[in-house]
Amino acid sequence: MSSDRASRLLSRLENRLDAAAILIGDAVSDGYAADATARGARPVAVLRPRDTQDVSAILSAANELGQPIVVQGGRTGLSGSSRPLQGEISISLERMNGIEALDVAAQTMIVKAGTPLQVVQQAASDVGLFFGVDIGARGTATVGGNIATNAGGIRVLRYGMYRAQVMGLEAVLPDGTILSSLKGLPKDNSGYDLNPLFIGTEGTIGVVTRACLKLHPKPQIERNAFIAMPSLKAAQDLLARLRVELSGLLSAFEAIFPDVYEGTVDYMGIRPPVEKGAGMYAMVEIHGQAPDQDNERFEAALAAALEDGLATDVVLSNSLREFNGLWGIRDGINDYLFGNGVTIGFDISVPLSRMQEFLDRAALAVDEIDPDARTYIFGHLGDGNLHYCMFSHHEKKVAEAIFSGIEAVGGGVSAEHGIGTDKVKYLKYARSEAEIATMRRLKTAFDPNYILNRGRVFEAPVSVQQAERA
Amino acid sequence: MSSDRASRLLSRLENRLDAAAILIGDAVSDGYAADATARGARPVAVLRPRDTQDVSAILSAANELGQPIVVQGGRTGLSGSSRPLQGEISISLERMNGIEALDVAAQTMIVKAGTPLQVVQQAASDVGLFFGVDIGARGTATVGGNIATNAGGIRVLRYGMYRAQVMGLEAVLPDGTILSSLKGLPKDNSGYDLNPLFIGTEGTIGVVTRACLKLHPKPQIERNAFIAMPSLKAAQDLLARLRVELSGLLSAFEAIFPDVYEGTVDYMGIRPPVEKGAGMYAMVEIHGQAPDQDNERFEAALAAALEDGLATDVVLSNSLREFNGLWGIRDGINDYLFGNGVTIGFDISVPLSRMQEFLDRAALAVDEIDPDARTYIFGHLGDGNLHYCMFSHHEKKVAEAIFSGIEAVGGGVSAEHGIGTDKVKYLKYARSEAEIATMRRLKTAFDPNYILNRGRVFEAPVSVQQAERA
């Protein structure tokens, strides 16, 4: 019955879309079945719209027939939002790729949703501007996916999450309604701002088709330093100080816990930039417009940290090679962890003032469940975002323990990766029943048939699930 | 019948609320009937909740009975959102006033919705921090009202609209549901962000009761300059340059058109800081953390502007007195305009690249309608936000002409004051039918009985209006 529905949808779209827009059978390559963490079901078909009107035609037909749709960009997600479930048809934005307009004076860019992040970064750079978000998957991850998941990355401290880069959106609702708000006005209270409906809602409310993005002046100086500190407390104090002293400059404060730092430099076979044996490490970066003055402020702030004992060792990069070398250690952590069989990673958000309390509780709880568990911690300390990684054979129990700890300190169960399908059962540790009910209310108002990314963020209502089974 | 409904509501609430919470009859002073632009109806009663639970009790009872509610903060709005309509009961947040928590390291503050903006600014300043939004009504306007209207003001260029200051909200939905999200996590993708439902939606979706606000390091230097320029084009070019050269410093770029500048300094009876007779004027301000270096950058950028002919005269403030003096001219514009009987003010948003085109069209159109009309223009050029003020006896026709012009260039009919009741009929010039229908859909999902700030932003559905008349 459900494949019959899919067939009806495809035959209806055959006359509406061009030949290259519909992939079925062997044309649906393996990649469409997976995101960056796991394989899912093979989609019944892959639809590749050329433009917003195509997306609208697909959605309104799917909505009429009740056909579940999964939305796919670069499929680099880490929580299952773009990983197909059984019976879904994929809409892939891969053909809606390209920059439509770039206004240097206004510092804005209009771009199609299927454009990779790196293309945006490069286009901005080519005209002396800068795009504020950077993530590892930049070559593949798309603007639309970045918006749907409110991507974060390494420079949130300075430029904010993806949400802060969005000045306007064009999106299509499940009933085919096209909403276009691409004026790029920095100040506009002409009625409700509808863009937030599509930012961080993981493709469950509508499909983003174009975006007006905010750009920044290109930094005239990018410089980093590696710092050894006596403790997490010292790192937190130093962060608080640098947020003031380097206000407008500080662009990253990446904490690396001792085991991870020492393990990574050993794994990479390099000479550690700062002495081993400290209580905490961090890679700190500035972005500035006035190189001489900014260097002076950066060096003075770090010298003061050494003098006051907040830091025990500091190495400043003095060339692009050294700059990349220090980032290389931060980027090398993942290789080290994968190389050591670490497969469990919690992307959690913790209030800075309660971070030590959380870590102490979590360590005790984990030890009780699995005394052989090994824990590896690093992350964007400047944003309270830790990547809490583990090797343990008791993943489920450990997850319950970690998320209970998150609940106790008022943290978030997903700082930047989103909920997708994989963390649906943990959402309750971060959000109240009333909040989750309100999310459902929003979803139901715009997608009453639950055709779009069904089962992501929260489960579909029982009535929808039953109708599907019938 | 409708007063019967109100009586039922009040008698139901009498046992639930404290004695000071219910004002009726003469206790409802005139102030509750007005916002900053006009008198409305006297509210049937004023309810003054002590806390979030009180707000929830009031709303759930009003929702059951279908009693229309108007939400009031400092009643300084300029579009009618808090100005009562006939038959409404007011919820005034005036007793929910105070700062609950201030985290200096995290640079956040939790505050009750009825707290005046100035109290927030002062509390931040007392601990060496800074709140990013400032508006003229700071002493009276409240945090809740600021959030509901997404207040802007003079430093949007540097710190963003109010939206950018909100890290979390507590709010009550019309059915009494309390949503609390006050964790203040800078990075959190644990499900939908529900805060946007209440920001800039003018109290139509829910009542904000508390907020977690973002603070910034207090500027170590605030300095301004007055600039004479040959033309609007020169001002735009200079703005584009300063946004790059003074990136991270530039906090205001207030344009003042020649008639307004010359009229204001004459009206104030002061010596003009820069020569009269130029084509355009601006007051420019920086906020920085490194006084010596920031001064150097500011002076160099302005010197270069003089050298390149973008500016013809520049006066930099050299003391707090001079700083306040230059701001005084900007702040004196309103007195000058009121003194000259100017009563029509359009708060419009115009894409910078089409501003001259818009102004030329608007001047032609206005001249055709009313050759005696006098036009006065100034505003936050850095945000594309003009205050286009007029003296004319043909307000309605002129408004149609201006807003048609806004539509033609893709601008906004309300840059910062919102739609309220007063601009409902002009919303269509800035937003598509699909967008307005989507706003209604959002409203209906959360306030199906249209009890909350009914008739603000867009009209209630005919069915609701008819039921009310019956």
PDB file of C-alpha atoms in Angstrom, chain A residues 103 105-107 149-150 152-153 156 161 163 173 175 177-181 183 185-194 196-197 200-202 204-205 217 240 243-244 247 289-290 293 296-297 349-351 353 380 382-385 410-419 427 430-431 434-435 438-439 441-443 445-446 448 457-458, chain B residues 103 105-107 149-150 152-153 156 161 163 173 175 177-181 183 185-194 196-197 200-202 204-205 217 240 243-244 247 289-290 293 296-297 349-351 353 380 382-385 410-419 427 430-431 434-435 438-439 441-443 445-446 448 457-458:
ATOM      1  CA  ASP A 103      26.353  42.654  -1.827  1.00  0.00           C
ATOM      2  CA  ALA A 105      28.606  47.048   0.944  1.00  0.00           C
ATOM      3  CA  ALA A 106      25.701  45.451   2.802  1.00  0.00           C
ATOM      4  CA  GLN A 107      27.852  42.412   3.631  1.00  0.00           C
ATOM      5  CA  THR A 149      20.493  21.977  12.163  1.00  0.00           C
ATOM      6  CA  ASN A 150      21.635  25.448  13.306  1.00  0.00           C
ATOM      7  CA  GLY A 152      27.772  25.774  15.314  1.00  0.00           C
ATOM      8  CA  GLY A 153      31.427  24.825  15.082  1.00  0.00           C
ATOM      9  CA  VAL A 156      30.482  30.532  17.881  1.00  0.00           C
ATOM     10  CA  MET A 161      25.613  29.958  15.702  1.00  0.00           C
ATOM     11  CA  ARG A 163      21.092  31.267  13.402  1.00  0.00           C
ATOM     12  CA  LEU A 173       5.915  24.415   3.836  1.00  0.00           C
ATOM     13  CA  ASP A 175       1.481  21.985   1.831  1.00  0.00           C
ATOM     14  CA  THR A 177       3.318  27.199   0.338  1.00  0.00           C
ATOM     15  CA  ILE A 178       6.411  29.186  -0.654  1.00  0.00           C
ATOM     16  CA  LEU A 179       7.590  31.721   1.918  1.00  0.00           C
ATOM     17  CA  SER A 180      10.165  34.140   0.603  1.00  0.00           C
ATOM     18  CA  SER A 181      11.885  36.622   2.862  1.00  0.00           C
ATOM     19  CA  LYS A 183      15.316  41.223   1.633  1.00  0.00           C
ATOM     20  CA  LEU A 185      17.119  44.081   6.045  1.00  0.00           C
ATOM     21  CA  PRO A 186      19.161  44.361   9.246  1.00  0.00           C
ATOM     22  CA  LYS A 187      16.233  45.945  11.077  1.00  0.00           C
ATOM     23  CA  ASP A 188      12.681  44.958  10.227  1.00  0.00           C
ATOM     24  CA  ASN A 189       9.713  44.538  12.559  1.00  0.00           C
ATOM     25  CA  SER A 190       7.123  44.291   9.788  1.00  0.00           C
ATOM     26  CA  GLY A 191       5.167  41.446  11.395  1.00  0.00           C
ATOM     27  CA  TYR A 192       6.385  38.090  12.681  1.00  0.00           C
ATOM     28  CA  ASP A 193       9.846  36.943  11.748  1.00  0.00           C
ATOM     29  CA  LEU A 194       9.103  33.562  10.149  1.00  0.00           C
ATOM     30  CA  PRO A 196      13.064  30.858  13.014  1.00  0.00           C
ATOM     31  CA  LEU A 197      10.482  28.255  11.945  1.00  0.00           C
ATOM     32  CA  GLY A 200      17.343  24.362  13.987  1.00  0.00           C
ATOM     33  CA  THR A 201      14.039  22.563  13.409  1.00  0.00           C
ATOM     34  CA  GLU A 202      15.842  19.845  11.454  1.00  0.00           C
ATOM     35  CA  THR A 204      10.493  19.085  10.244  1.00  0.00           C
ATOM     36  CA  ILE A 205       8.549  22.299   9.499  1.00  0.00           C
ATOM     37  CA  PRO A 217      34.797  41.875   7.319  1.00  0.00           C
ATOM     38  CA  ALA A 240      36.082  34.912  31.574  1.00  0.00           C
ATOM     39  CA  ARG A 243      36.144  37.502  26.969  1.00  0.00           C
ATOM     40  CA  VAL A 244      36.580  40.967  28.452  1.00  0.00           C
ATOM     41  CA  SER A 247      36.401  41.441  23.531  1.00  0.00           C
ATOM     42  CA  GLN A 289      41.175  44.040  11.982  1.00  0.00           C
ATOM     43  CA  ALA A 290      44.214  45.907  13.283  1.00  0.00           C
ATOM     44  CA  GLN A 293      47.306  46.540  17.982  1.00  0.00           C
ATOM     45  CA  GLU A 296      49.796  43.621  21.312  1.00  0.00           C
ATOM     46  CA  ARG A 297      46.529  42.974  23.150  1.00  0.00           C
ATOM     47  CA  SER A 349      26.098  21.776  26.637  1.00  0.00           C
ATOM     48  CA  VAL A 350      26.871  22.595  30.275  1.00  0.00           C
ATOM     49  CA  PRO A 351      26.530  25.892  32.154  1.00  0.00           C
ATOM     50  CA  SER A 353      29.363  27.631  36.531  1.00  0.00           C
ATOM     51  CA  HIS A 380      34.302  24.482  22.721  1.00  0.00           C
ATOM     52  CA  GLY A 382      33.889  29.226  25.258  1.00  0.00           C
ATOM     53  CA  ASP A 383      30.369  28.043  24.437  1.00  0.00           C
ATOM     54  CA  GLY A 384      30.004  25.556  27.309  1.00  0.00           C
ATOM     55  CA  ASN A 385      30.013  22.827  24.665  1.00  0.00           C
ATOM     56  CA  GLY A 410      20.435  22.447  33.503  1.00  0.00           C
ATOM     57  CA  GLY A 411      22.418  21.620  30.399  1.00  0.00           C
ATOM     58  CA  GLY A 412      21.573  20.577  26.855  1.00  0.00           C
ATOM     59  CA  VAL A 413      21.620  17.027  25.434  1.00  0.00           C
ATOM     60  CA  SER A 414      22.764  18.306  22.054  1.00  0.00           C
ATOM     61  CA  ALA A 415      24.833  21.447  21.852  1.00  0.00           C
ATOM     62  CA  GLU A 416      25.257  21.478  18.098  1.00  0.00           C
ATOM     63  CA  HIS A 417      24.453  18.133  16.445  1.00  0.00           C
ATOM     64  CA  GLY A 418      20.691  18.278  16.953  1.00  0.00           C
ATOM     65  CA  ILE A 419      18.262  15.550  18.025  1.00  0.00           C
ATOM     66  CA  LEU A 427      15.161  15.102  24.641  1.00  0.00           C
ATOM     67  CA  ALA A 430      16.786  18.845  28.474  1.00  0.00           C
ATOM     68  CA  ARG A 431      13.269  20.055  27.770  1.00  0.00           C
ATOM     69  CA  ALA A 434       5.314  21.578  28.159  1.00  0.00           C
ATOM     70  CA  GLU A 435       8.157  22.511  25.831  1.00  0.00           C
ATOM     71  CA  THR A 438       4.689  23.061  22.263  1.00  0.00           C
ATOM     72  CA  MET A 439       7.139  21.744  19.659  1.00  0.00           C
ATOM     73  CA  ARG A 441       1.910  21.923  18.406  1.00  0.00           C
ATOM     74  CA  LEU A 442       4.134  23.906  16.088  1.00  0.00           C
ATOM     75  CA  LYS A 443       4.825  20.840  13.955  1.00  0.00           C
ATOM     76  CA  ALA A 445       0.172  23.455  12.730  1.00  0.00           C
ATOM     77  CA  PHE A 446       2.429  23.312   9.675  1.00  0.00           C
ATOM     78  CA  PRO A 448      -0.575  18.026  10.152  1.00  0.00           C
ATOM     79  CA  VAL A 457      13.265  15.603  17.141  1.00  0.00           C
ATOM     80  CA  PHE A 458      10.206  13.851  18.647  1.00  0.00           C
TER      81      PHE A 458
ATOM     82  CA  ASP B 103      26.371  35.827  36.203  1.00  0.00           C
ATOM     83  CA  ALA B 105      31.608  35.240  34.120  1.00  0.00           C
ATOM     84  CA  ALA B 106      28.899  33.989  31.753  1.00  0.00           C
ATOM     85  CA  GLN B 107      27.832  37.592  31.015  1.00  0.00           C
ATOM     86  CA  THR B 149       8.402  44.405  20.052  1.00  0.00           C
ATOM     87  CA  ASN B 150      11.997  43.340  19.340  1.00  0.00           C
ATOM     88  CA  GLY B 152      16.104  48.244  18.260  1.00  0.00           C
ATOM     89  CA  GLY B 153      17.450  51.692  18.941  1.00  0.00           C
ATOM     90  CA  VAL B 156      21.862  47.773  16.468  1.00  0.00           C
ATOM     91  CA  MET B 161      18.254  44.051  17.881  1.00  0.00           C
ATOM     92  CA  ARG B 163      16.379  39.477  19.596  1.00  0.00           C
ATOM     93  CA  LEU B 173       0.710  30.645  26.367  1.00  0.00           C
ATOM     94  CA  ASP B 175      -4.086  28.386  27.531  1.00  0.00           C
ATOM     95  CA  THR B 177       0.925  26.671  29.649  1.00  0.00           C
ATOM     96  CA  ILE B 178       4.179  27.897  31.205  1.00  0.00           C
ATOM     97  CA  LEU B 179       7.265  27.518  29.028  1.00  0.00           C
ATOM     98  CA  SER B 180      10.509  28.047  30.860  1.00  0.00           C
ATOM     99  CA  SER B 181      13.823  28.123  29.064  1.00  0.00           C
ATOM    100  CA  LYS B 183      19.312  28.080  31.102  1.00  0.00           C
ATOM    101  CA  LEU B 185      23.268  28.147  27.212  1.00  0.00           C
ATOM    102  CA  PRO B 186      25.134  29.862  24.373  1.00  0.00           C
ATOM    103  CA  LYS B 187      24.969  26.700  22.260  1.00  0.00           C
ATOM    104  CA  ASP B 188      22.014  24.377  22.527  1.00  0.00           C
ATOM    105  CA  ASN B 189      20.309  22.405  19.778  1.00  0.00           C
ATOM    106  CA  SER B 190      18.201  20.260  22.104  1.00  0.00           C
ATOM    107  CA  GLY B 191      15.009  20.504  20.052  1.00  0.00           C
ATOM    108  CA  TYR B 192      13.217  23.546  18.685  1.00  0.00           C
ATOM    109  CA  ASP B 193      14.167  26.963  20.030  1.00  0.00           C
ATOM    110  CA  LEU B 194      10.791  28.250  21.250  1.00  0.00           C
ATOM    111  CA  PRO B 196      11.330  33.242  18.779  1.00  0.00           C
ATOM    112  CA  LEU B 197       7.592  32.628  19.286  1.00  0.00           C
ATOM    113  CA  GLY B 200       8.748  40.586  17.987  1.00  0.00           C
ATOM    114  CA  THR B 201       5.292  38.954  17.930  1.00  0.00           C
ATOM    115  CA  GLU B 202       3.875  41.876  19.940  1.00  0.00           C
ATOM    116  CA  THR B 204       0.004  37.944  20.301  1.00  0.00           C
ATOM    117  CA  ILE B 205       1.342  34.434  20.991  1.00  0.00           C
ATOM    118  CA  PRO B 217      31.952  43.751  28.336  1.00  0.00           C
ATOM    119  CA  ALA B 240      30.574  50.681   4.080  1.00  0.00           C
ATOM    120  CA  ARG B 243      32.024  48.867   8.806  1.00  0.00           C
ATOM    121  CA  VAL B 244      35.270  47.269   7.657  1.00  0.00           C
ATOM    122  CA  SER B 247      34.836  46.483  12.532  1.00  0.00           C
ATOM    123  CA  GLN B 289      38.039  47.941  24.795  1.00  0.00           C
ATOM    124  CA  ALA B 290      41.488  49.355  24.086  1.00  0.00           C
ATOM    125  CA  GLN B 293      44.452  51.821  19.946  1.00  0.00           C
ATOM    126  CA  GLU B 296      44.026  55.784  16.815  1.00  0.00           C
ATOM    127  CA  ARG B 297      41.878  53.662  14.495  1.00  0.00           C
ATOM    128  CA  SER B 349      13.557  50.064   6.546  1.00  0.00           C
ATOM    129  CA  VAL B 350      15.165  50.466   3.143  1.00  0.00           C
ATOM    130  CA  PRO B 351      17.884  48.392   1.464  1.00  0.00           C
ATOM    131  CA  SER B 353      21.563  49.950  -2.304  1.00  0.00           C
ATOM    132  CA  HIS B 380      19.921  54.773  11.813  1.00  0.00           C
ATOM    133  CA  GLY B 382      23.860  51.820   9.601  1.00  0.00           C
ATOM    134  CA  ASP B 383      20.747  49.626   9.794  1.00  0.00           C
ATOM    135  CA  GLY B 384      18.948  51.012   6.736  1.00  0.00           C
ATOM    136  CA  ASN B 385      16.369  52.443   9.134  1.00  0.00           C
ATOM    137  CA  GLY B 410      11.798  45.629  -0.985  1.00  0.00           C
ATOM    138  CA  GLY B 411      11.830  47.484   2.306  1.00  0.00           C
ATOM    139  CA  GLY B 412       9.994  47.172   5.600  1.00  0.00           C
ATOM    140  CA  VAL B 413       6.981  49.210   6.754  1.00  0.00           C
ATOM    141  CA  SER B 414       8.186  49.126  10.350  1.00  0.00           C
ATOM    142  CA  ALA B 415      11.884  48.904  11.071  1.00  0.00           C
ATOM    143  CA  GLU B 416      11.601  48.956  14.853  1.00  0.00           C
ATOM    144  CA  HIS B 417       8.216  50.170  16.124  1.00  0.00           C
ATOM    145  CA  GLY B 418       6.209  47.112  15.090  1.00  0.00           C
ATOM    146  CA  ILE B 419       2.779  46.843  13.483  1.00  0.00           C
ATOM    147  CA  LEU B 427       1.574  45.102   6.472  1.00  0.00           C
ATOM    148  CA  ALA B 430       6.056  44.476   3.214  1.00  0.00           C
ATOM    149  CA  ARG B 431       4.889  40.889   3.462  1.00  0.00           C
ATOM    150  CA  ALA B 434       1.570  33.624   2.043  1.00  0.00           C
ATOM    151  CA  GLU B 435       3.624  35.190   4.827  1.00  0.00           C
ATOM    152  CA  THR B 438       1.531  31.817   7.900  1.00  0.00           C
ATOM    153  CA  MET B 439       1.537  34.362  10.725  1.00  0.00           C
ATOM    154  CA  ARG B 441      -1.534  29.980  11.217  1.00  0.00           C
ATOM    155  CA  LEU B 442       1.022  30.421  13.991  1.00  0.00           C
ATOM    156  CA  LYS B 443      -1.349  32.626  15.960  1.00  0.00           C
ATOM    157  CA  ALA B 445      -2.108  27.263  16.687  1.00  0.00           C
ATOM    158  CA  PHE B 446      -1.367  28.925  20.022  1.00  0.00           C
ATOM    159  CA  PRO B 448      -7.276  29.677  18.741  1.00  0.00           C
ATOM    160  CA  VAL B 457      -0.199  42.741  13.635  1.00  0.00           C
ATOM    161  CA  PHE B 458      -3.175  41.430  11.577  1.00  0.00           C
TER     162      PHE B 458
END
